[in-house]
GROMACS .gro file of C-alpha atoms in nm:
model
  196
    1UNK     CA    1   1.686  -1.426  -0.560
    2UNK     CA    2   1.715  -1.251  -0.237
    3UNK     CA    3   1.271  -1.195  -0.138
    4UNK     CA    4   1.195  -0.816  -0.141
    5UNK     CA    5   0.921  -0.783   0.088
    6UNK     CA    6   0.599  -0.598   0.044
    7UNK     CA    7   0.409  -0.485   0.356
    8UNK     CA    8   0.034  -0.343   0.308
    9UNK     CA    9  -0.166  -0.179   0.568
   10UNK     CA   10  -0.529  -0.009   0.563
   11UNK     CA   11  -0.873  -0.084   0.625
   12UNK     CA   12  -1.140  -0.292   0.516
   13UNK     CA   13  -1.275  -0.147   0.209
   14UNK     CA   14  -1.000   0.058   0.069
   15UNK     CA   15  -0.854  -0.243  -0.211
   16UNK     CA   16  -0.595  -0.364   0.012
   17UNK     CA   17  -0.713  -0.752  -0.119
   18UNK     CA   18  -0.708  -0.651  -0.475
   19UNK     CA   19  -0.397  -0.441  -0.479
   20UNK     CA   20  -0.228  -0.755  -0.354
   21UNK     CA   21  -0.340  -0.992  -0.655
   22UNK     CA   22  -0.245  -0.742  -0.903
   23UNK     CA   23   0.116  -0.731  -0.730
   24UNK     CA   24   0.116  -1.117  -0.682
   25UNK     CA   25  -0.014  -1.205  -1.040
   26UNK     CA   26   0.247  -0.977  -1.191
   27UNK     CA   27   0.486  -1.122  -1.003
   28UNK     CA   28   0.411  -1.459  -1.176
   29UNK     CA   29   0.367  -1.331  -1.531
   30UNK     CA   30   0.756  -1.191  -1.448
   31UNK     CA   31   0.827  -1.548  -1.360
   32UNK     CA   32   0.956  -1.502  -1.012
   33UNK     CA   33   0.864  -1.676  -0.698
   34UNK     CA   34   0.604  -1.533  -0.464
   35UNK     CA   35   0.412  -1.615  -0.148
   36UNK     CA   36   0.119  -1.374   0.018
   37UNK     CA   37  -0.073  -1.383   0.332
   38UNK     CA   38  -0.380  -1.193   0.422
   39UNK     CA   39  -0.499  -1.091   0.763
   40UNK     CA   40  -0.805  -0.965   0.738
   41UNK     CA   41  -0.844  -0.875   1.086
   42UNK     CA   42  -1.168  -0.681   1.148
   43UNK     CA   43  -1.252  -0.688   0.739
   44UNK     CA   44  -1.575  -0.558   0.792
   45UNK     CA   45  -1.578  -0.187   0.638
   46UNK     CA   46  -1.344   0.023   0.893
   47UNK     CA   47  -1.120  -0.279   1.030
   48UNK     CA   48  -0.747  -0.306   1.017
   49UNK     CA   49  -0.633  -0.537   0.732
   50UNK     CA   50  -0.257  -0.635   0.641
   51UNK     CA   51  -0.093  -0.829   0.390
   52UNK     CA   52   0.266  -0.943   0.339
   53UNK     CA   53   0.413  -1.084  -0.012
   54UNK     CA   54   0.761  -1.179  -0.043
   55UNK     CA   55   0.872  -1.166  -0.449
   56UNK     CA   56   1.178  -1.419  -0.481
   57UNK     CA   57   1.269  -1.671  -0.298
   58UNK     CA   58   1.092  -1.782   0.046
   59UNK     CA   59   0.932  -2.040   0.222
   60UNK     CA   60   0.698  -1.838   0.426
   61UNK     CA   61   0.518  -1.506   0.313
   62UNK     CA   62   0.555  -1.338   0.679
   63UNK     CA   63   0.774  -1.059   0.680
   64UNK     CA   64   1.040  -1.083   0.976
   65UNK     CA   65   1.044  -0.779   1.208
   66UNK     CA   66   1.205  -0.503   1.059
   67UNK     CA   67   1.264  -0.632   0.715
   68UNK     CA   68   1.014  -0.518   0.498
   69UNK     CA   69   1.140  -0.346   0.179
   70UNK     CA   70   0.832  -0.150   0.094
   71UNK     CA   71   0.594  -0.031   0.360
   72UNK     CA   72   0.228   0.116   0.173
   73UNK     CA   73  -0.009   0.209   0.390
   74UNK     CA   74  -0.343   0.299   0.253
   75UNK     CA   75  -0.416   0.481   0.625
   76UNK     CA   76  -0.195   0.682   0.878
   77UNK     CA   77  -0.235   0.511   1.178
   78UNK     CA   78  -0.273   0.171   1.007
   79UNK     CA   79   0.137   0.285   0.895
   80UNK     CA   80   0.164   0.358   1.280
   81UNK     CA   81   0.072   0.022   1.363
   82UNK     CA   82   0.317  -0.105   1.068
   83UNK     CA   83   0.623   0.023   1.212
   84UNK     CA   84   0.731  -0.291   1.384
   85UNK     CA   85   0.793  -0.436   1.009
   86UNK     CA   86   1.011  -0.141   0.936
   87UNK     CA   87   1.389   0.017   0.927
   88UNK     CA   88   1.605   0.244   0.779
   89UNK     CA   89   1.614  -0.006   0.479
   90UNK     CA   90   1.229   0.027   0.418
   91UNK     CA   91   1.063   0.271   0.154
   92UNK     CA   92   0.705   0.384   0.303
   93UNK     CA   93   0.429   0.502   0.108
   94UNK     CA   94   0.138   0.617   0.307
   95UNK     CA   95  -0.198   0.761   0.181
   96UNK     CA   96  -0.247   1.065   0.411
   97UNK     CA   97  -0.641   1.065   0.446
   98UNK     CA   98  -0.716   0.916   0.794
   99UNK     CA   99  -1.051   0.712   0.842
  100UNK     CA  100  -1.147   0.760   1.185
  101UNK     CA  101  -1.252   0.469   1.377
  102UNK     CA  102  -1.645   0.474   1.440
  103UNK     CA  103  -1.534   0.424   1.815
  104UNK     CA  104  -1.312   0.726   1.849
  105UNK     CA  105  -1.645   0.934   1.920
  106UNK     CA  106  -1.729   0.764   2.301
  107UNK     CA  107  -1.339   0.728   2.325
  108UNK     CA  108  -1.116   1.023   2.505
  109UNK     CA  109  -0.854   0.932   2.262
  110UNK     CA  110  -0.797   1.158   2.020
  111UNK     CA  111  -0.676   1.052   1.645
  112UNK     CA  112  -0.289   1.156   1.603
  113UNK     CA  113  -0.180   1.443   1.452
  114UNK     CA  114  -0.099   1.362   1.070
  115UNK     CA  115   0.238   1.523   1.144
  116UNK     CA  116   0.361   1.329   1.403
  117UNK     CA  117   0.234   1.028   1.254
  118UNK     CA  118   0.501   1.132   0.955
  119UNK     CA  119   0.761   1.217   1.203
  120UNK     CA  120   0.746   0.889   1.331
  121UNK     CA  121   0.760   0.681   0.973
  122UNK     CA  122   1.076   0.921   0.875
  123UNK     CA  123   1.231   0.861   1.197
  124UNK     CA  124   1.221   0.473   1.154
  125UNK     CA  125   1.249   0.409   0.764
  126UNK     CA  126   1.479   0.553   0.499
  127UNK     CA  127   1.237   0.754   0.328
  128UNK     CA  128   0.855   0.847   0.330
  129UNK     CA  129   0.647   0.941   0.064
  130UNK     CA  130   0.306   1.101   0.189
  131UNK     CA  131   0.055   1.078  -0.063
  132UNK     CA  132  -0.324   1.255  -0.157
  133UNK     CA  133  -0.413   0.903  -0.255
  134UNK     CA  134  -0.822   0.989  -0.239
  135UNK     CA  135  -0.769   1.314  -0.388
  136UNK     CA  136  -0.546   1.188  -0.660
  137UNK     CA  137  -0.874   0.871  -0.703
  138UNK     CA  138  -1.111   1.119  -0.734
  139UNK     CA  139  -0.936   1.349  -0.980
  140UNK     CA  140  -0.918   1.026  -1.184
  141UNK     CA  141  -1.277   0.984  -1.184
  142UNK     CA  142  -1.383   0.748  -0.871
  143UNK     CA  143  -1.253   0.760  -0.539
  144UNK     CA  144  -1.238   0.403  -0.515
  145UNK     CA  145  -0.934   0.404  -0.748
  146UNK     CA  146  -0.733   0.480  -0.475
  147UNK     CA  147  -0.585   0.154  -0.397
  148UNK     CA  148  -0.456   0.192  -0.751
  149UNK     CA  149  -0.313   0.544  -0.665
  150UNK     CA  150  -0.126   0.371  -0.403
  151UNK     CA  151   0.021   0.065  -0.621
  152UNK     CA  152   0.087   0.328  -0.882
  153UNK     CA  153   0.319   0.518  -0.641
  154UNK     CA  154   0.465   0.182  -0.521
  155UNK     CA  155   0.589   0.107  -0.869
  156UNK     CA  156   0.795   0.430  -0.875
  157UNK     CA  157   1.018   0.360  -0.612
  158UNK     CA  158   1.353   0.248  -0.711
  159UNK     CA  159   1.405  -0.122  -0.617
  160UNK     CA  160   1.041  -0.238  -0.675
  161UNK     CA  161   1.118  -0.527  -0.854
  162UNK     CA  162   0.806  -0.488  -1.086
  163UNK     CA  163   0.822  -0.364  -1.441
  164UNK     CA  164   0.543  -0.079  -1.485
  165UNK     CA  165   0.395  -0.214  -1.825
  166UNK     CA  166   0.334  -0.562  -1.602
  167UNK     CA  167   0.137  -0.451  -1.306
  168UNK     CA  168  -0.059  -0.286  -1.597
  169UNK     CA  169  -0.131  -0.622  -1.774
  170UNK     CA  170  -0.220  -0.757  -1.479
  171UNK     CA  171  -0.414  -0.486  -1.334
  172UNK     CA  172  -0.617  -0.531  -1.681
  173UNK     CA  173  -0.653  -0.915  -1.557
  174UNK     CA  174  -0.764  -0.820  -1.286
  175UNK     CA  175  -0.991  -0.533  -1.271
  176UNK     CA  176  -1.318  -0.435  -1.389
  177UNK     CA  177  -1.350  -0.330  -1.742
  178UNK     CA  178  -1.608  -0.083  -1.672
  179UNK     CA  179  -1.372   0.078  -1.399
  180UNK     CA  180  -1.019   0.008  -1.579
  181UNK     CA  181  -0.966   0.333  -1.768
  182UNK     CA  182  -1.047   0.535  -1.440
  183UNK     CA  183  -0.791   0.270  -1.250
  184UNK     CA  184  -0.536   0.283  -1.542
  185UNK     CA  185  -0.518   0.695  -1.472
  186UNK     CA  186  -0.526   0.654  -1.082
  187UNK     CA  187  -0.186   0.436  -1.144
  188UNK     CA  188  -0.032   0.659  -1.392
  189UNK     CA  189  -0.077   0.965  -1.150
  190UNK     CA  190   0.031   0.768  -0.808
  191UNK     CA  191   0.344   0.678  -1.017
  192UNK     CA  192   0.411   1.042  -1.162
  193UNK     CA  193   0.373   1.218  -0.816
  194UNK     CA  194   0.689   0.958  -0.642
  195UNK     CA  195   0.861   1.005  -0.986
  196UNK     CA  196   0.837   1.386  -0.952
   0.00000   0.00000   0.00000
C-alpha cells in the first residue's frame, strides 16, 4: 500500500501530540502499517511543533519534500512554515486563529496578513480548507477541543484513508472521559463544516 502522508503543524499546547496517537492508533486498529515522528521543537507553550505519519507502507516516517498528502495546520504561519512538504497533490487544512509569538512585541516584524497566508497555501496545494477551529471548540463546550475540530475536518477529506467510526473508537481510547462528549462534538462539527 502506497504511504499517504500526514503532515501536522502548530504550537505547543494546541493537541498536536494527541491528535497524532488518535490518527496512529486508528491506523493500527484498521490494520495498516504506520510510522510517526514528533519534533517537538520549542514544546514549551507557544513553540513550533510538527509531526509526520506515513499510513501504509514505509520505512521511515519523514515525509519527502513536497509529498505530503494531507497538510493540517493547527496555526497560520506554522502552515507557512509547512509549505516546503507541500504540492498541488496535498489537501491543507488550516485552523485560522493565529497565536502570536510572545516575541513579535520587541520585534518590527509584523504577523502576516491571514489572507496572504491563504493565498500562499492555495497557490502551492490543490485545495485549502480554512477553518474556525477555536470557535467551532468552544461552541462544543471547551476550547481545548480544538485539536479534535481539526482531526474531525481531516477525516472529511476524500482520500483520508481513515474510516470515521475508527478515529472515534480510538479517540474514545484515547481521550479523557470527562472531556470525551465535548471532543466527540468538536469532531462531528470539524467533519460537517469540510463535508458542507
Amino acid at each position: 500500500m502506497k504511504p499517504y502522508n500526514i503532515y501536522i503543524s502548530g504550537v505547543g499546547g494546541q493537541g498536536i501530540i494527541k491528535t497524532s496517537t488518535v490518527i496512529g492508533e486508528a491506523a493500527m486498529k484498521s490494520n495498516m502499517p504506520v510510522v510517526m515522528s514528533e519534533v517537538h521543537g520549542m514544546a514549551q507553550r507557544g513553540g513550533g511543533v510538527s509531526t509526520e505519519l506515513k499510513i501504509g507502507d514505509s520505512y521511515s516516517p519523514i515525509i519527502e519534500k513536497g509529498s505530503s498528502d494531507i497538510l493540517i495546520s493547527f496555526e497560520p504561519v506554522e502552515a507557512l512554515r509547512a509549505t516546503p512538504k507541500i504540492s498541488n497533490k496535498t489537501s491543507v487544512i488550516v485552523n485560522e486563529s493565529p497565536i502570536y509569538p510572545f516575541n513579535l512585541r520587541e520585534s518590527e516584524i509584523s504577523y502576516p496578513d491571514i489572507e496572504i497566508i491563504i493565498e500562499e497555501l492555495n497557490n502551492k496545494s490543490r485545495e485549502v480548507f480554512v477553518v474556525d477551529a477555536n470557535k467551532i471548540a468552544i461552541e462544543s463546550g471547551h476550547p481545548l477541543s480544538m485539536n479534535m475540530v481539526m482531526l474531525g475536518s481531516a477525516t472529511a477529506i476524500n482520500g483520508f484513508p481513515l474510516k470515521k467510526e475508527i478515529i472515534v473508537d480510538s479517540m474514545k481510547a484515547n481521550l479523557p472521559k470527562n472531556s470525551l462528549d465535548i471532543n466527540l462534538k468538536a469532531f462531528e462539527s470539524g467533519f460537517n463544516f469540510v463535508k458542507a
